[in-house]
Amino acid sequence: MMTNPTGRLTQGQFSFLPDLSDEEIRQQIEYGLGKGYAWSVEYTDDPHPRNTYWEMFGMPMFDLRDAAGVMQELDGCRKTFPSHYIRLLAFDSTRGVESIAMSFIVNRPQVEPGFGLIRQEWHNRTIRYTVYPYAAVEPEGERY
Amino acid sequence: MYNLSGTAAGATHPSPQADPPDLSKARTVAEILAPSQVEQVLAELDRDLVGLLPVKARIRDIAALLVIDKLRTNCGLQAQVPSLHMCFTGNPGTGKTTLAMRMAEILHRLGYVRKGHLVAVTRDDLVGQYIGHTAPKTKEVLKKAMGGVLFIDEAYYLYRPENERDYGQEAIEILLQVMENQRDDLVVILAGYKDRMDTFFQSNPGMSSRIAHHLDFPDYGVDELLLIADRMLADQHYRFGEGAREVFNAYLQRRLEQPRFANARSIRNALERARLRQASRLFAQRERVLTAGDLSTLEAADFSASRVFQQPGAV
């Protein structure tokens, strides 16, 4: 499978590693909180690499001091969307940075079928390529 | 949500953010006390807070219990997280908020809360204004308080019996759930006046039974109030002039008999007004060279000009 060598979606940090345990996730959150980042939880069932903006699960969490609050929100999201992709984002609000500093997947579907390759014949025997997630063939909410 | 001095990151106390020391190997009380520096906090408590003897004794008891519990856990005797939620009742200005901040630190030093910060909230921060607003609001506050202490000032306002559609009940339910299920994540301290808290607990028995420690803050006596005034003045680099302390004593005697006396807070306000009078007294003397002594002395006249003295026999 050329487009899906590991059988897993690889986006963001740690995605080539085995899934992080809850304790490891907690430690990452603590690290981010120590840096003053604001954590937020996002989910999607469309793993296309160009699908940049996932759905927000609740508000971004500013002014937190302990990872327990983020973990609670993550647990809530896992309960609601057990077989969606869920990721944690850390927003760095430092003036001049103001963007995402960390992002990693914390929940994935049981089976990840990967991506299909589409070859499009163009003029002068040119071929144009694009990928699509097999899962995205199904309508939203019924993909995994 | 208001920030209390000392709760902001890195203020007042050396390192409220530092990780609590590892106490899992300790076998004696001393081994727990030495690295956690609980003794210092308790000593500070004794030194910095005037009076409040029953409260201080209770805090010592709680601290002792926590230390012994740590030792028990280390011996593998019991792993149950103790219920640390508290209720502070007392009249205004008796030091409830101040003590809550100290409590957060003691719990942090002993490793019962992970971060040791204090989030002080009132009804407005928890209860929303329309349907569906309350739950996210309360949860957000709870998330902020995780790893520390949630201090709910005037907690009885959460419950409004006269309005059965009041959203306060929703906040109470969420609070109860977290107090029960996430005892190791945060400690809740409720504060308020004694009689109204009693009514509050009567109508919310679930809340009362989840709070292990009910601490009642007694009113200060005149002597204690004078000591408090001394410390407040010393902190601001002021001092009583000749005879001023006696006049202030007389002022207190009269003020105590009047309604709406708010203990330490009233003292602060009285001193504030004395500073005003001192300022205008010095302001009037245009040509006088003012020394540091002049500028930091509150004279008897600054106190005797008080309204309390001008209404003899006023109740």
Short mmCIF file of C-alpha atoms in Angstrom, two decimals:
data_model
loop_
_atom_site.label_atom_id
_atom_site.label_comp_id
_atom_site.label_asym_id
_atom_site.label_seq_id
_atom_site.Cartn_x
_atom_site.Cartn_y
_atom_site.Cartn_z
CA MET A 1 0.00 0.00 0.00
CA MET A 2 2.01 2.90 -1.28
CA THR A 3 -0.12 5.67 0.14
CA ASN A 4 -0.54 4.10 3.56
CA PRO A 5 2.68 2.31 4.48
CA THR A 6 2.01 2.08 8.22
CA GLY A 7 -1.73 1.55 7.94
CA ARG A 8 -2.11 4.63 10.12
CA LEU A 9 -2.74 8.28 9.58
CA THR A 10 0.46 10.24 10.10
CA GLN A 11 -0.31 13.85 10.89
CA GLY A 12 1.11 16.08 13.58
CA GLN A 13 3.57 15.12 16.28
CA PHE A 14 4.28 11.56 17.46
CA SER A 15 2.19 10.05 14.67
CA PHE A 16 4.88 7.54 13.64
CA LEU A 17 5.10 6.33 17.24
CA PRO A 18 2.73 3.88 18.88
CA ASP A 19 -0.34 5.61 20.33
CA LEU A 20 0.43 7.67 23.41
CA SER A 21 -0.93 6.35 26.67
CA ASP A 22 -3.11 8.64 28.78
CA GLU A 23 -0.20 9.23 31.12
CA GLU A 24 2.02 10.26 28.21
CA ILE A 25 -0.71 12.55 26.88
CA ARG A 26 -0.97 14.09 30.33
CA GLN A 27 2.75 14.74 30.39
CA GLN A 28 2.62 16.43 26.99
CA ILE A 29 -0.23 18.63 28.22
CA GLU A 30 1.73 19.54 31.34
CA TYR A 31 4.67 20.48 29.16
CA GLY A 32 2.47 22.76 27.05
CA LEU A 33 0.82 24.33 30.09
CA GLY A 34 4.28 25.02 31.47
CA LYS A 35 5.01 26.94 28.28
CA GLY A 36 1.78 28.91 28.69
CA TYR A 37 -0.05 27.30 25.76
CA ALA A 38 -3.83 27.04 25.61
CA TRP A 39 -5.04 23.53 24.78
CA SER A 40 -8.03 22.63 22.69
CA VAL A 41 -9.63 19.42 21.47
CA GLU A 42 -10.66 18.86 17.84
CA TYR A 43 -12.20 15.91 16.00
CA THR A 44 -12.95 14.85 12.45
CA ASP A 45 -13.80 11.81 10.38
CA ASP A 46 -12.21 13.15 7.21
CA PRO A 47 -8.48 12.41 7.45
CA HIS A 48 -7.58 14.09 4.12
CA PRO A 49 -4.24 15.89 4.58
CA ARG A 50 -5.71 19.12 3.24
CA ASN A 51 -8.50 19.00 5.82
CA THR A 52 -6.69 21.53 8.01
CA TYR A 53 -9.51 22.76 10.22
CA TRP A 54 -11.14 20.01 12.23
CA GLU A 55 -14.31 20.44 14.29
CA MET A 56 -13.76 22.05 17.68
CA PHE A 57 -14.91 20.09 20.71
CA GLY A 58 -15.73 22.85 23.16
CA MET A 59 -13.83 26.07 23.53
CA PRO A 60 -10.05 26.37 23.64
CA MET A 61 -9.02 26.20 27.28
CA PHE A 62 -7.16 29.27 28.45
CA ASP A 63 -5.81 29.89 31.97
CA LEU A 64 -5.57 26.24 32.94
CA ARG A 65 -2.95 25.20 35.47
CA ASP A 66 -3.30 21.45 35.45
CA ALA A 67 -3.69 18.76 32.80
CA ALA A 68 -6.75 17.27 34.52
CA GLY A 69 -9.06 19.81 32.88
CA VAL A 70 -7.83 18.99 29.36
CA MET A 71 -7.98 15.26 30.04
CA GLN A 72 -11.55 15.64 31.22
CA GLU A 73 -12.47 17.39 27.98
CA LEU A 74 -10.63 14.74 25.96
CA ASP A 75 -12.49 11.97 27.75
CA GLY A 76 -15.74 13.73 26.96
CA CYS A 77 -14.79 13.91 23.29
CA ARG A 78 -13.76 10.24 23.21
CA LYS A 79 -17.09 9.30 24.71
CA THR A 80 -19.00 11.32 22.11
CA PHE A 81 -16.86 10.32 19.11
CA PRO A 82 -15.26 6.99 19.99
CA SER A 83 -14.14 6.18 16.44
CA HIS A 84 -13.27 9.61 15.08
CA TYR A 85 -9.87 11.12 14.80
CA ILE A 86 -9.27 13.37 17.81
CA ARG A 87 -6.30 15.66 18.21
CA LEU A 88 -5.03 18.02 20.86
CA LEU A 89 -3.79 21.44 19.83
CA ALA A 90 -1.68 23.83 21.86
CA PHE A 91 -2.07 27.47 20.93
CA ASP A 92 0.81 29.80 21.68
CA SER A 93 -0.62 33.28 22.22
CA THR A 94 2.75 35.03 22.42
CA ARG A 95 2.58 38.24 20.42
CA GLY A 96 4.12 37.62 17.03
CA VAL A 97 3.66 33.84 17.28
CA GLU A 98 -0.10 33.46 17.79
CA SER A 99 -0.36 30.07 16.20
CA ILE A 100 -0.47 26.37 16.93
CA ALA A 101 2.68 25.20 18.70
CA MET A 102 1.82 21.53 19.26
CA SER A 103 -0.64 19.17 17.65
CA PHE A 104 -0.98 15.43 17.98
CA ILE A 105 -3.57 12.73 17.40
CA VAL A 106 -4.91 11.13 20.58
CA ASN A 107 -7.70 8.96 19.21
CA ARG A 108 -8.14 7.12 15.91
CA PRO A 109 -10.65 4.72 14.38
CA GLN A 110 -10.16 0.97 14.81
CA VAL A 111 -9.55 0.50 11.09
CA GLU A 112 -7.89 3.09 8.93
CA PRO A 113 -8.34 2.15 5.31
CA GLY A 114 -5.94 4.81 4.06
CA PHE A 115 -6.02 6.77 0.82
CA GLY A 116 -6.81 5.95 -2.75
CA LEU A 117 -4.82 7.41 -5.65
CA ILE A 118 -6.71 8.86 -8.59
CA ARG A 119 -4.95 9.30 -11.93
CA GLN A 120 -6.60 11.76 -14.23
CA GLU A 121 -5.82 11.70 -17.95
CA TRP A 122 -5.13 15.20 -19.16
CA HIS A 123 -4.25 16.54 -22.56
CA ASN A 124 -0.98 15.53 -24.27
CA ARG A 125 -0.97 12.27 -22.28
CA THR A 126 -0.34 14.25 -19.06
CA ILE A 127 -1.48 12.51 -15.90
CA ARG A 128 -2.68 14.47 -12.86
CA TYR A 129 -2.70 12.74 -9.49
CA THR A 130 -4.77 13.26 -6.39
CA VAL A 131 -5.60 11.22 -3.28
CA TYR A 132 -8.83 10.63 -1.47
CA PRO A 133 -9.49 8.89 1.85
CA TYR A 134 -11.39 5.63 1.23
CA ALA A 135 -13.38 6.37 4.34
CA ALA A 136 -14.62 9.67 2.92
CA VAL A 137 -16.65 7.84 0.29
CA GLU A 138 -19.26 7.19 2.95
CA PRO A 139 -21.34 10.14 4.15
CA GLU A 140 -20.16 12.12 7.12
CA GLY A 141 -20.76 10.39 10.45
CA GLU A 142 -20.92 6.88 8.89
CA ARG A 143 -17.31 6.59 7.85
CA TYR A 144 -15.80 4.52 10.63
CA MET B 1 -13.35 35.93 38.44
CA TYR B 2 -11.03 37.98 40.52
CA ASN B 3 -7.38 37.40 41.14
CA LEU B 4 -6.23 37.50 44.71
CA SER B 5 -2.83 38.82 45.50
CA GLY B 6 -0.57 35.87 45.94
CA THR B 7 -2.51 33.64 43.59
CA ALA B 8 -0.89 35.12 40.50
CA ALA B 9 1.95 33.03 39.19
CA GLY B 10 5.14 33.44 41.16
CA ALA B 11 3.83 36.00 43.66
CA THR B 12 4.38 36.14 47.44
CA HIS B 13 5.37 32.61 48.17
CA PRO B 14 8.58 31.17 46.79
CA SER B 15 7.39 28.47 44.43
CA PRO B 16 3.72 27.55 44.53
CA GLN B 17 4.24 26.10 41.07
CA ALA B 18 7.05 23.76 41.97
CA ASP B 19 6.16 20.10 41.98
CA PRO B 20 5.35 18.79 45.44
CA PRO B 21 8.25 16.81 46.89
CA ASP B 22 8.23 13.05 46.58
CA LEU B 23 7.07 11.73 49.95
CA SER B 24 6.44 8.12 49.01
CA LYS B 25 9.50 6.82 50.87
CA ALA B 26 8.87 8.60 54.16
CA ARG B 27 8.31 6.51 57.29
CA THR B 28 8.30 9.14 60.06
CA VAL B 29 6.37 12.35 60.58
CA ALA B 30 9.61 14.30 60.45
CA GLU B 31 10.49 12.83 57.07
CA ILE B 32 7.21 14.17 55.70
CA LEU B 33 7.43 17.56 57.40
CA ALA B 34 11.03 18.37 56.50
CA PRO B 35 10.88 18.32 52.68
CA SER B 36 7.30 19.55 52.43
CA GLN B 37 7.91 22.59 54.67
CA VAL B 38 4.43 22.32 56.10
CA GLU B 39 5.78 23.44 59.46
CA GLN B 40 6.90 26.74 57.96
CA VAL B 41 3.46 27.39 56.50
CA LEU B 42 1.81 26.59 59.81
CA ALA B 43 4.27 28.82 61.65
CA GLU B 44 3.61 31.61 59.15
CA LEU B 45 -0.08 31.08 59.73
CA ASP B 46 0.40 31.51 63.46
CA ARG B 47 2.57 34.56 63.00
CA ASP B 48 0.66 36.38 60.26
CA LEU B 49 -2.92 35.83 61.36
CA VAL B 50 -4.08 37.34 64.62
CA GLY B 51 -6.44 35.33 66.80
CA LEU B 52 -8.61 32.66 65.11
CA LEU B 53 -7.38 30.09 67.61
CA PRO B 54 -10.05 27.43 66.97
CA VAL B 55 -9.50 27.71 63.22
CA LYS B 56 -5.75 27.41 63.54
CA ALA B 57 -6.13 24.38 65.80
CA ARG B 58 -8.41 22.80 63.24
CA ILE B 59 -5.95 23.48 60.42
CA ARG B 60 -3.21 21.83 62.47
CA ASP B 61 -5.46 18.83 63.01
CA ILE B 62 -6.15 18.57 59.31
CA ALA B 63 -2.46 18.91 58.50
CA ALA B 64 -1.63 16.22 61.06
CA LEU B 65 -4.26 13.93 59.60
CA LEU B 66 -2.87 14.43 56.11
CA VAL B 67 0.67 13.67 57.27
CA ILE B 68 -0.44 10.50 59.05
CA ASP B 69 -2.51 9.51 56.01
CA LYS B 70 0.61 9.89 53.86
CA LEU B 71 2.51 7.59 56.22
CA ARG B 72 -0.35 5.09 56.19
CA THR B 73 -0.37 5.07 52.41
CA ASN B 74 3.39 4.54 52.41
CA CYS B 75 2.90 1.50 54.63
CA GLY B 76 0.26 0.25 52.23
CA LEU B 77 -2.52 0.59 54.77
CA GLN B 78 -5.07 2.61 52.89
CA ALA B 79 -5.15 4.26 49.52
CA GLN B 80 -8.39 6.15 49.77
CA VAL B 81 -8.19 9.82 48.92
CA PRO B 82 -9.42 11.78 51.92
CA SER B 83 -12.26 14.19 51.37
CA LEU B 84 -10.75 17.62 51.78
CA HIS B 85 -13.63 19.85 50.77
CA MET B 86 -14.20 22.51 53.37
CA CYS B 87 -16.67 25.12 54.40
CA PHE B 88 -15.55 28.36 56.02
CA THR B 89 -18.27 30.22 57.84
CA GLY B 90 -17.92 33.48 59.67
CA ASN B 91 -18.77 37.13 59.65
CA PRO B 92 -17.26 39.46 57.05
CA GLY B 93 -13.60 40.30 57.48
CA THR B 94 -12.68 37.33 59.67
CA GLY B 95 -9.99 36.05 57.32
CA LYS B 96 -11.80 33.36 55.32
CA THR B 97 -10.19 34.20 51.98
CA THR B 98 -6.76 34.71 53.50
CA LEU B 99 -6.95 31.34 55.17
CA ALA B 100 -8.14 29.65 51.98
CA MET B 101 -4.97 30.80 50.27
CA ARG B 102 -2.85 29.35 53.08
CA MET B 103 -4.87 26.15 52.93
CA ALA B 104 -4.11 25.81 49.23
CA GLU B 105 -0.45 26.06 50.03
CA ILE B 106 -0.55 23.54 52.86
CA LEU B 107 -2.38 21.04 50.67
CA HIS B 108 0.11 21.62 47.89
CA ARG B 109 3.10 21.12 50.17
CA LEU B 110 1.65 17.83 51.34
CA GLY B 111 0.99 16.79 47.76
CA TYR B 112 -2.80 16.65 48.01
CA VAL B 113 -3.27 19.17 45.23
CA ARG B 114 -0.85 19.17 42.33
CA LYS B 115 -0.47 22.88 41.62
CA GLY B 116 -1.63 24.70 44.74
CA HIS B 117 -3.25 27.72 43.10
CA LEU B 118 -6.45 29.28 44.34
CA VAL B 119 -9.30 30.16 42.01
CA ALA B 120 -11.74 32.46 43.78
CA VAL B 121 -15.20 32.68 42.27
CA THR B 122 -18.67 33.90 43.16
CA ARG B 123 -22.10 33.01 41.81
CA ASP B 124 -21.58 35.15 38.70
CA ASP B 125 -18.66 33.03 37.55
CA LEU B 126 -20.57 29.76 37.85
CA VAL B 127 -24.17 30.46 36.96
CA GLY B 128 -25.20 31.45 33.47
CA GLN B 129 -27.90 33.81 32.33
CA TYR B 130 -29.90 31.59 30.02
CA ILE B 131 -30.67 27.92 29.50
CA GLY B 132 -27.58 25.96 28.54
CA HIS B 133 -25.19 28.67 29.66
CA THR B 134 -24.55 27.40 33.16
CA ALA B 135 -23.00 23.99 32.50
CA PRO B 136 -20.19 25.18 30.20
CA LYS B 137 -19.52 28.13 32.48
CA THR B 138 -19.26 26.00 35.61
CA LYS B 139 -17.16 23.40 33.84
CA GLU B 140 -14.77 26.02 32.56
CA VAL B 141 -14.23 27.34 36.07
CA LEU B 142 -13.77 23.81 37.37
CA LYS B 143 -11.19 23.10 34.67
CA LYS B 144 -9.28 26.22 35.65
CA ALA B 145 -9.31 25.17 39.29
CA MET B 146 -8.12 21.61 38.66
CA GLY B 147 -4.92 20.86 40.46
CA GLY B 148 -5.67 23.57 42.98
CA VAL B 149 -8.36 24.93 45.23
CA LEU B 150 -11.69 26.32 44.12
CA PHE B 151 -12.86 28.98 46.56
CA ILE B 152 -16.54 29.82 46.24
CA ASP B 153 -17.25 33.03 48.09
CA GLU B 154 -20.77 33.56 49.40
CA ALA B 155 -21.72 30.11 48.21
CA TYR B 156 -25.29 30.38 49.51
CA TYR B 157 -26.14 32.65 46.58
CA LEU B 158 -25.83 29.58 44.34
CA TYR B 159 -29.17 28.40 45.60
CA ARG B 160 -32.17 30.67 45.26
CA PRO B 161 -35.14 28.88 46.81
CA GLU B 162 -37.56 31.64 45.80
CA ASN B 163 -37.00 30.93 42.10
CA GLU B 164 -37.40 27.31 41.16
CA ARG B 165 -36.14 27.91 37.65
CA ASP B 166 -32.92 29.41 38.90
CA TYR B 167 -29.88 28.02 37.13
CA GLY B 168 -27.91 27.90 40.38
CA GLN B 169 -29.21 24.40 41.05
CA GLU B 170 -27.56 23.21 37.84
CA ALA B 171 -24.23 24.63 38.94
CA ILE B 172 -24.59 22.92 42.32
CA GLU B 173 -25.24 19.57 40.66
CA ILE B 174 -22.17 19.81 38.43
CA LEU B 175 -20.14 20.90 41.42
CA LEU B 176 -21.35 17.97 43.49
CA GLN B 177 -20.46 15.53 40.75
CA VAL B 178 -16.91 16.83 40.47
CA MET B 179 -16.52 17.05 44.26
CA GLU B 180 -17.41 13.38 44.48
CA ASN B 181 -15.63 11.93 41.46
CA GLN B 182 -12.52 14.04 41.11
CA ARG B 183 -11.46 14.43 44.69
CA ASP B 184 -7.80 14.07 43.78
CA ASP B 185 -8.06 16.78 41.12
CA LEU B 186 -9.42 19.66 43.13
CA VAL B 187 -10.50 20.79 46.57
CA VAL B 188 -13.57 22.96 46.95
CA ILE B 189 -13.84 25.51 49.74
CA LEU B 190 -17.19 27.17 50.30
CA ALA B 191 -17.33 30.38 52.27
CA GLY B 192 -20.11 32.52 53.62
CA TYR B 193 -21.95 33.87 56.61
CA LYS B 194 -22.87 31.25 59.17
CA ASP B 195 -26.66 31.52 59.26
CA ARG B 196 -27.09 31.71 55.50
CA MET B 197 -24.72 28.80 54.91
CA ASP B 198 -26.76 26.76 57.37
CA THR B 199 -29.91 27.44 55.35
CA PHE B 200 -27.99 26.59 52.20
CA PHE B 201 -26.90 23.23 53.57
CA GLN B 202 -30.39 22.46 54.82
CA SER B 203 -31.75 22.78 51.32
CA ASN B 204 -28.75 20.96 49.79
CA PRO B 205 -28.05 18.02 52.08
CA GLY B 206 -25.90 16.41 49.38
CA MET B 207 -23.54 19.34 49.55
CA SER B 208 -23.29 19.27 53.32
CA SER B 209 -22.47 15.57 53.45
CA ARG B 210 -19.70 15.91 50.88
CA ILE B 211 -17.90 18.51 52.95
CA ALA B 212 -15.75 16.95 55.61
CA HIS B 213 -14.50 20.03 57.37
CA HIS B 214 -16.75 22.80 58.60
CA LEU B 215 -14.68 25.63 60.06
CA ASP B 216 -16.34 28.47 61.91
CA PHE B 217 -14.43 31.74 62.09
CA PRO B 218 -15.07 33.64 65.33
CA ASP B 219 -15.30 37.42 65.47
CA TYR B 220 -12.23 39.29 66.65
CA GLY B 221 -12.06 40.86 70.10
CA VAL B 222 -10.94 44.48 70.59
CA ASP B 223 -7.40 43.43 71.55
CA GLU B 224 -7.05 41.33 68.44
CA LEU B 225 -8.42 44.11 66.28
CA LEU B 226 -5.84 46.51 67.74
CA LEU B 227 -3.09 44.02 66.92
CA ILE B 228 -4.42 43.76 63.40
CA ALA B 229 -4.38 47.56 63.12
CA ASP B 230 -0.77 47.61 64.34
CA ARG B 231 0.24 45.17 61.62
CA MET B 232 -1.65 46.92 58.90
CA LEU B 233 0.00 50.21 59.80
CA ALA B 234 3.43 48.61 60.01
CA ASP B 235 2.93 47.07 56.56
CA GLN B 236 2.16 50.49 55.09
CA HIS B 237 4.96 52.24 57.02
CA TYR B 238 2.66 54.19 59.28
CA ARG B 239 2.56 54.29 63.06
CA PHE B 240 0.30 55.53 65.83
CA GLY B 241 1.28 58.92 67.21
CA GLU B 242 1.17 59.73 70.90
CA GLY B 243 -2.16 58.72 72.39
CA ALA B 244 -3.50 57.72 69.00
CA ARG B 245 -3.64 54.03 69.83
CA GLU B 246 -5.79 54.77 72.89
CA VAL B 247 -8.14 56.89 70.81
CA PHE B 248 -8.33 54.12 68.24
CA ASN B 249 -9.12 51.69 71.03
CA ALA B 250 -11.98 53.94 72.13
CA TYR B 251 -13.08 54.20 68.53
CA LEU B 252 -13.20 50.41 68.25
CA GLN B 253 -15.24 50.07 71.44
CA ARG B 254 -17.85 52.39 69.99
CA ARG B 255 -17.68 51.00 66.48
CA LEU B 256 -18.20 47.44 67.70
CA GLU B 257 -21.58 48.43 69.06
CA GLN B 258 -22.72 49.73 65.72
CA PRO B 259 -24.22 47.54 63.03
CA ARG B 260 -22.35 46.35 59.93
CA PHE B 261 -19.02 45.93 61.61
CA ALA B 262 -16.82 43.87 59.27
CA ASN B 263 -13.90 42.99 61.53
CA ALA B 264 -10.52 43.32 59.83
CA ARG B 265 -12.06 44.94 56.77
CA SER B 266 -13.58 47.71 58.92
CA ILE B 267 -10.20 48.21 60.55
CA ARG B 268 -8.63 48.69 57.16
CA ASN B 269 -11.29 51.19 56.18
CA ALA B 270 -10.94 53.09 59.46
CA LEU B 271 -7.20 53.34 58.98
CA GLU B 272 -7.76 54.42 55.40
CA ARG B 273 -9.99 57.26 56.59
CA ALA B 274 -7.41 58.23 59.23
CA ARG B 275 -4.82 58.44 56.46
CA LEU B 276 -7.14 60.77 54.56
CA ARG B 277 -7.50 63.05 57.59
CA GLN B 278 -3.76 62.96 58.19
CA ALA B 279 -3.18 63.96 54.58
CA SER B 280 -5.53 66.92 54.72
CA ARG B 281 -4.12 67.96 58.09
CA LEU B 282 -0.60 68.08 56.66
CA PHE B 283 -1.88 69.58 53.42
CA ALA B 284 -3.23 72.58 55.31
CA GLN B 285 0.20 73.46 56.70
CA ARG B 286 1.70 74.87 53.53
CA GLU B 287 5.02 76.18 54.86
CA ARG B 288 5.92 73.38 57.24
CA VAL B 289 8.89 71.15 56.46
CA LEU B 290 7.57 67.59 56.68
CA THR B 291 9.90 64.91 57.96
CA ALA B 292 9.53 61.20 57.36
CA GLY B 293 8.24 60.99 60.94
CA ASP B 294 5.51 63.54 60.25
CA LEU B 295 4.47 61.76 57.11
CA SER B 296 4.17 58.36 58.75
CA THR B 297 2.48 59.30 62.01
CA LEU B 298 -1.26 59.12 62.50
CA GLU B 299 -2.12 61.48 65.36
CA ALA B 300 -4.89 61.07 67.89
CA ALA B 301 -6.78 63.87 66.16
CA ASP B 302 -6.90 61.85 62.95
CA PHE B 303 -8.95 59.23 64.75
CA SER B 304 -10.98 61.39 67.10
CA ALA B 305 -12.45 63.25 64.11
CA SER B 306 -14.33 60.07 63.24
CA ARG B 307 -18.08 60.10 62.82
CA VAL B 308 -18.36 57.51 65.58
CA PHE B 309 -17.22 60.03 68.18
CA GLN B 310 -19.51 62.77 66.92
CA GLN B 311 -22.66 60.82 67.68
CA PRO B 312 -22.40 60.18 71.38
CA GLY B 313 -24.62 57.31 72.37
CA ALA B 314 -25.30 56.36 68.77
CA VAL B 315 -26.07 52.68 68.48
#
